[in-house]
Short mmCIF file of C-alpha atoms in Angstrom, two decimals:
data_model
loop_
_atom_site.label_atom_id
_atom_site.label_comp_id
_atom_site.label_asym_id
_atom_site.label_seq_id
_atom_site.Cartn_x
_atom_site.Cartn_y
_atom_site.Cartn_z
CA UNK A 757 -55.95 -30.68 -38.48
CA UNK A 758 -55.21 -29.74 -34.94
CA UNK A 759 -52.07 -28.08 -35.90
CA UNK A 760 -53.70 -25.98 -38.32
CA UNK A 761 -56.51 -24.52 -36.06
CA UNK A 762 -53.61 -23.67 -33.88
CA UNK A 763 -51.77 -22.07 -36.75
CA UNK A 764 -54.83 -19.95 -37.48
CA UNK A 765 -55.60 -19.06 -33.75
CA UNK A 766 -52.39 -17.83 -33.76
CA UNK A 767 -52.52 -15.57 -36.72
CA UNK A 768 -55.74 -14.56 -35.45
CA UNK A 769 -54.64 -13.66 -32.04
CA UNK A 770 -51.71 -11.12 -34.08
CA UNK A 771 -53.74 -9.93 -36.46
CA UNK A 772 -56.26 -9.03 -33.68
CA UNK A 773 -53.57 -7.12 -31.54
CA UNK A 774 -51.78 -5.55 -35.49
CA UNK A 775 -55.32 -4.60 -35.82
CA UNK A 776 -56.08 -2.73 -32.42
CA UNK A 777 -52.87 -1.05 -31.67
CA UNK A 778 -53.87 0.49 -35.85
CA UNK A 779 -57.11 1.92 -34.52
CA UNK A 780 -55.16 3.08 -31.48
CA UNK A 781 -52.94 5.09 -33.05
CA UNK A 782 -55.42 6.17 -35.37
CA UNK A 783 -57.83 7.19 -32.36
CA UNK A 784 -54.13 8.86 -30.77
CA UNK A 785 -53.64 11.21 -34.03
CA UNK A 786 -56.73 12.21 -34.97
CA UNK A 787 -56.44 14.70 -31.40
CA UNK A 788 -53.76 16.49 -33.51
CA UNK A 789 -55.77 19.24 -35.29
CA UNK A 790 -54.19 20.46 -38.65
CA UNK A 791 -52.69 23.44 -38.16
CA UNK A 792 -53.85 23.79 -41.67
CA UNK A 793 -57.00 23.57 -40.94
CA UNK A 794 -58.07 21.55 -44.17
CA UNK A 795 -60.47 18.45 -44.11
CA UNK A 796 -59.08 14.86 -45.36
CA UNK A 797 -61.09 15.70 -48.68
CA UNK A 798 -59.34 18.70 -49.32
CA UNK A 799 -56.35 17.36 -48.39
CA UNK A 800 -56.95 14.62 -51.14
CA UNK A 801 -58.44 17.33 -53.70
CA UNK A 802 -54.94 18.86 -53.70
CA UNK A 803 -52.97 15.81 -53.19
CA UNK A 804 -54.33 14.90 -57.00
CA UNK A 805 -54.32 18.31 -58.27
CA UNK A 806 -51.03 18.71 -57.42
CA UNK A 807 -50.30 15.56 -59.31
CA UNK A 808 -51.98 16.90 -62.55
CA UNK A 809 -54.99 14.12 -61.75
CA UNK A 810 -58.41 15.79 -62.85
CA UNK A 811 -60.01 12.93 -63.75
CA UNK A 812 -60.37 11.08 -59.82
CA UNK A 813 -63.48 11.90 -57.55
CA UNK A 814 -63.27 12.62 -54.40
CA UNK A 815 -65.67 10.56 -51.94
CA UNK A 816 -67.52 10.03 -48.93
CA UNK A 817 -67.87 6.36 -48.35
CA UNK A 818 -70.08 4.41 -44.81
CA UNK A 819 -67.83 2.95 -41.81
CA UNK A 820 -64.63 3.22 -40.61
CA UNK A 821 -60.76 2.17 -41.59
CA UNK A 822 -63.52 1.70 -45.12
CA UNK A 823 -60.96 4.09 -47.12
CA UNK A 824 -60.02 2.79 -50.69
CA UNK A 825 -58.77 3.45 -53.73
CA UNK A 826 -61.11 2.20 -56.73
CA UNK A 827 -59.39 2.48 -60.29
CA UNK A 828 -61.95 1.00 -61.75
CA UNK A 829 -64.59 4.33 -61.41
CA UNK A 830 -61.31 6.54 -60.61
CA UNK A 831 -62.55 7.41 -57.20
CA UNK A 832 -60.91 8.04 -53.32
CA UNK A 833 -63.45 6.23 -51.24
CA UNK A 834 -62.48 8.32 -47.93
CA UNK A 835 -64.51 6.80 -44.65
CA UNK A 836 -67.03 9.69 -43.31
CA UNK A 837 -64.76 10.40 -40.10
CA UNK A 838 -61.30 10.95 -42.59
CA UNK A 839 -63.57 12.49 -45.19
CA UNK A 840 -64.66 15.61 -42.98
CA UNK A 841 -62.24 15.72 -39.99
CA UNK A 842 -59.25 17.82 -40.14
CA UNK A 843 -56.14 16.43 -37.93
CA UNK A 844 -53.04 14.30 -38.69
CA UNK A 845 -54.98 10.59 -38.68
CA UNK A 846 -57.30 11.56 -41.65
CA UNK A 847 -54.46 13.82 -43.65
CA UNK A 848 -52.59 10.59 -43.91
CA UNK A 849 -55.29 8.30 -44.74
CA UNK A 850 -56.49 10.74 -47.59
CA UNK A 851 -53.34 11.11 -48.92
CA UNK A 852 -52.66 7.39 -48.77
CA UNK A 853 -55.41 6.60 -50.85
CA UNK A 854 -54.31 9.27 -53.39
CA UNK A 855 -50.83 7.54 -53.47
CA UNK A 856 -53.08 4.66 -55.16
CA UNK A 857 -54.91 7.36 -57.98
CA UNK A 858 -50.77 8.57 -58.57
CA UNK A 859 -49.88 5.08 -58.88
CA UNK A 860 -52.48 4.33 -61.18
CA UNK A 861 -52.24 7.36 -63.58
CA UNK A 862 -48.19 6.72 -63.55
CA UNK A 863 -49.03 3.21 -64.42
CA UNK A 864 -47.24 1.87 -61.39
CA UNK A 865 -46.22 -1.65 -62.37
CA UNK A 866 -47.09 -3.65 -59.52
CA UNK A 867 -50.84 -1.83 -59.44
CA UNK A 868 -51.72 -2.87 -62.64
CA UNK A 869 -50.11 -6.33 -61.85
CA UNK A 870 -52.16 -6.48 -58.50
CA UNK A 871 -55.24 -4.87 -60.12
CA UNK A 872 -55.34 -7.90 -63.43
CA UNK A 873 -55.12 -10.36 -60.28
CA UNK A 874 -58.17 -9.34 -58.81
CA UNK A 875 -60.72 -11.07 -60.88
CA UNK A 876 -58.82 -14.56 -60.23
CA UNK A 877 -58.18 -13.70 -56.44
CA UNK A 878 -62.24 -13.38 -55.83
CA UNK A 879 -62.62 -17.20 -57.37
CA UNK A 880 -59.45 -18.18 -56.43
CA UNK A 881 -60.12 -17.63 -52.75
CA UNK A 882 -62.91 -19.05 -52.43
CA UNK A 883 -62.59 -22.42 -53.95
CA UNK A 884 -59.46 -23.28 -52.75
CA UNK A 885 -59.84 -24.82 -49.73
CA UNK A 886 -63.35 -26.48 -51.07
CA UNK A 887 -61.07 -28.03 -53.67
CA UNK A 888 -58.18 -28.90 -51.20
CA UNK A 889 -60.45 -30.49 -48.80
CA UNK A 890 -62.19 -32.07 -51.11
CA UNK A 891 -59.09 -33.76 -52.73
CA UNK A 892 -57.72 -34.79 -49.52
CA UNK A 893 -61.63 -36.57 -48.72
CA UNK A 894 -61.12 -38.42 -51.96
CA UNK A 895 -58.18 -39.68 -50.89
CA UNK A 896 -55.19 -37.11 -51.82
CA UNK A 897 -53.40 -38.27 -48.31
CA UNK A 898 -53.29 -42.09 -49.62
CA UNK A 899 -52.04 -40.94 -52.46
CA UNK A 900 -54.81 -41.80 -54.40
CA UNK A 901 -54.49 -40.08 -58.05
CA UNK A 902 -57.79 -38.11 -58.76
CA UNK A 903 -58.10 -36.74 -55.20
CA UNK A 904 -54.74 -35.60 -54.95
CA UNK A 905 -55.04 -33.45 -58.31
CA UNK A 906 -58.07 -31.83 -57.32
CA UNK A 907 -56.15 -30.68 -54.09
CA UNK A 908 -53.02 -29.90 -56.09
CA UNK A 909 -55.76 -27.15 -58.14
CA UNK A 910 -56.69 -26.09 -55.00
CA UNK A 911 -53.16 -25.62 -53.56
CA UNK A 912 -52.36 -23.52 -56.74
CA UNK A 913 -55.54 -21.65 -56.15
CA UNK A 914 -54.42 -20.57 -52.66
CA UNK A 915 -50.88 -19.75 -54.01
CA UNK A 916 -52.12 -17.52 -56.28
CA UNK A 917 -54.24 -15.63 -53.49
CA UNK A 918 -50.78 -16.14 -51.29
CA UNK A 919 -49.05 -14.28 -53.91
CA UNK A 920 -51.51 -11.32 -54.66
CA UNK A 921 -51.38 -10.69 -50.90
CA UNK A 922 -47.63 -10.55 -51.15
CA UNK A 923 -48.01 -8.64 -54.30
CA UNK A 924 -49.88 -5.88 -51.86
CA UNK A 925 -47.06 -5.29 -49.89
CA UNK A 926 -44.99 -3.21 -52.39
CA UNK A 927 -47.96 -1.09 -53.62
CA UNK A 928 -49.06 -0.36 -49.85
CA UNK A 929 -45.89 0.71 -49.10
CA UNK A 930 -45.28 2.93 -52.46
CA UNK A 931 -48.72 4.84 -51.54
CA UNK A 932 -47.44 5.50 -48.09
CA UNK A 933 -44.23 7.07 -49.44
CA UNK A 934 -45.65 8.69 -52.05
CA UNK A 935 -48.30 10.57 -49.37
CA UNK A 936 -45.71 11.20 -46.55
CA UNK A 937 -43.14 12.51 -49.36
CA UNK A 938 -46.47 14.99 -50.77
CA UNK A 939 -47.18 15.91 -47.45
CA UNK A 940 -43.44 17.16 -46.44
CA UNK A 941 -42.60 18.89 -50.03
CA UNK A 942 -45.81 20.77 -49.86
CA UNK A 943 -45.35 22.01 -46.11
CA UNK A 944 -49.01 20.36 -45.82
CA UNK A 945 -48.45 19.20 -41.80
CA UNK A 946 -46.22 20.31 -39.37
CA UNK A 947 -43.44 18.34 -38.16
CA UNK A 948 -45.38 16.82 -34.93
CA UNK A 949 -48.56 16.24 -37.34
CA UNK A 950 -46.34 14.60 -39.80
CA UNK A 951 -44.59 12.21 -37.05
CA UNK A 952 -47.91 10.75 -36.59
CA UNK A 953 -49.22 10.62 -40.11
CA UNK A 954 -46.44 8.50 -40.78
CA UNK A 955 -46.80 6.37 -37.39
CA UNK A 956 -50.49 5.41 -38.30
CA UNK A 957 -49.47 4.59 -41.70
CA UNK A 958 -46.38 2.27 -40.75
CA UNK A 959 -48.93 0.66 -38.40
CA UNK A 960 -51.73 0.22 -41.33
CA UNK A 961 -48.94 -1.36 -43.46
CA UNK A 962 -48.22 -3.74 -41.11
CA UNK A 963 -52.01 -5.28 -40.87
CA UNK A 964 -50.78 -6.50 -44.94
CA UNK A 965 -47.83 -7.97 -43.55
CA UNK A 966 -49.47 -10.20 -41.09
CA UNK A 967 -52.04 -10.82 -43.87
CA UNK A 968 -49.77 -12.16 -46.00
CA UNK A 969 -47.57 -14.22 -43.54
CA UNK A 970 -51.13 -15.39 -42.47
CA UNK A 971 -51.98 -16.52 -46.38
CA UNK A 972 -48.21 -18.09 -46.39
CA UNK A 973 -48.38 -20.47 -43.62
CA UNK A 974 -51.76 -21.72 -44.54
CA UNK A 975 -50.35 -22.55 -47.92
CA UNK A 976 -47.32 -23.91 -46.44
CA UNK A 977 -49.34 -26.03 -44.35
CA UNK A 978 -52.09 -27.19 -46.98
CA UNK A 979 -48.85 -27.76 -48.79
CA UNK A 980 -47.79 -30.54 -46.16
CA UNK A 981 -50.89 -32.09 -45.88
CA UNK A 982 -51.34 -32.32 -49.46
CA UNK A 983 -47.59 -33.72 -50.42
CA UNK A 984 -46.49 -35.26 -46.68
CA UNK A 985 -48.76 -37.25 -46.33
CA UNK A 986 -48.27 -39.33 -49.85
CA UNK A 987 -44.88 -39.94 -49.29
#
């Protein structure tokens, strides 16, 4: 158990620092006005215009680094600050988010896969260490039968949650391309303004990487406990 609070600590500690140099650079590139002039919600209104997308709202959403995609209500949830400011930092966030709406009306493959996982993810999440500690109380460890299936469910709970956050990975990215590739065709930024549209979103991609090496070595680990230990 002592290993595993280390494990976490760990992933904590780089999430943490993933996490703050994001809001650094997003702090860094939001002092580079568009030359443009437009707001992050205009810069998303044409983003799915020129996309033929009609059908997607547009809007403000409370907090900050808040910005989503929601495909069930077809709507860019932009944070207030990225909403109505106008410099590089909130041009890429808005047109990140639409990268999601193009996905969705191009019926992107791994959206719809990571979108029919969602339901499953909310339970799955949650009961899966309940069901792995609970197995290993019985007596999964001693390999004791009825315990260690419980915590077998639960270790195929937290696989499926391991997976969806893999899953992420590949749609995050495609959004990102999607927006820095909309933003260069369409002479929407200039070249320094693009340079750190696409810095703050490599750095926002990477916070899903660590997420999902963080959900992989807590399986892995469960994983051990579960199986090592009734050798």
């Amino acid at each position: 158990m002592f290993g595993y609070y280390i494990l976490i600590g760990l992933i904590a500690l780089v999430s943490w620092l993933v996490s703050s140099k994001l809001k650094s650079k997003f702090e860094e590139y939001s002092q580079i006005h568009l030359q443009n002039g437009m707001s992050g919600a205009e810069i998303a209104t044409q983003m799915l215009h020129d996309n033929g997308i009609y059908d997607v709202k547009v809007i403000s959403t409370p907090g900050q680094l808040t910005d989503h995609y929601n495909p069930a209500d077809k709507t860019v949830n932009l944070s207030e600050s990225v909403y109505n400011q106008r410099n590089a930092s909130a041009a890429a966030v808005a047109a990140h988010e639409c990268g999601h709406a193009v996905q969705h009306a191009t019926a992107y493959a791994m959206l719809q896969l990571r979108s029919q996982l969602v339901p499953i993810v909310n339970v799955s999440s949650t009961l899966s260490q309940y069901l792995i500690f609970g197995g290993l109380i019985l007596g999964a460890a001693a390999g004791l039968g009825f315990g260690f299936y419980i915590a077998v469910i639960g270790l195929i709970l937290m696989a499926v949650a391991t997976a969806f956050s893999f899953i992420t990975l590949p749609v995050e990215y495609d959004a990102s391309s999607r927006a820095l590739a909309w933003l260069k065709s369409k002479n929407m930024v200039s070249q320094q303004e693009y340079a750190g549209a696409e810095d703050a979103l490599k750095w926002a991609a990477r916070t899903y990487v660590v997420a999902a090496i963080g959900a992989l070595a807590s399986l892995l680990y469960w994983a051990l406990q579960v199986f090592g230990r009734r050798d």
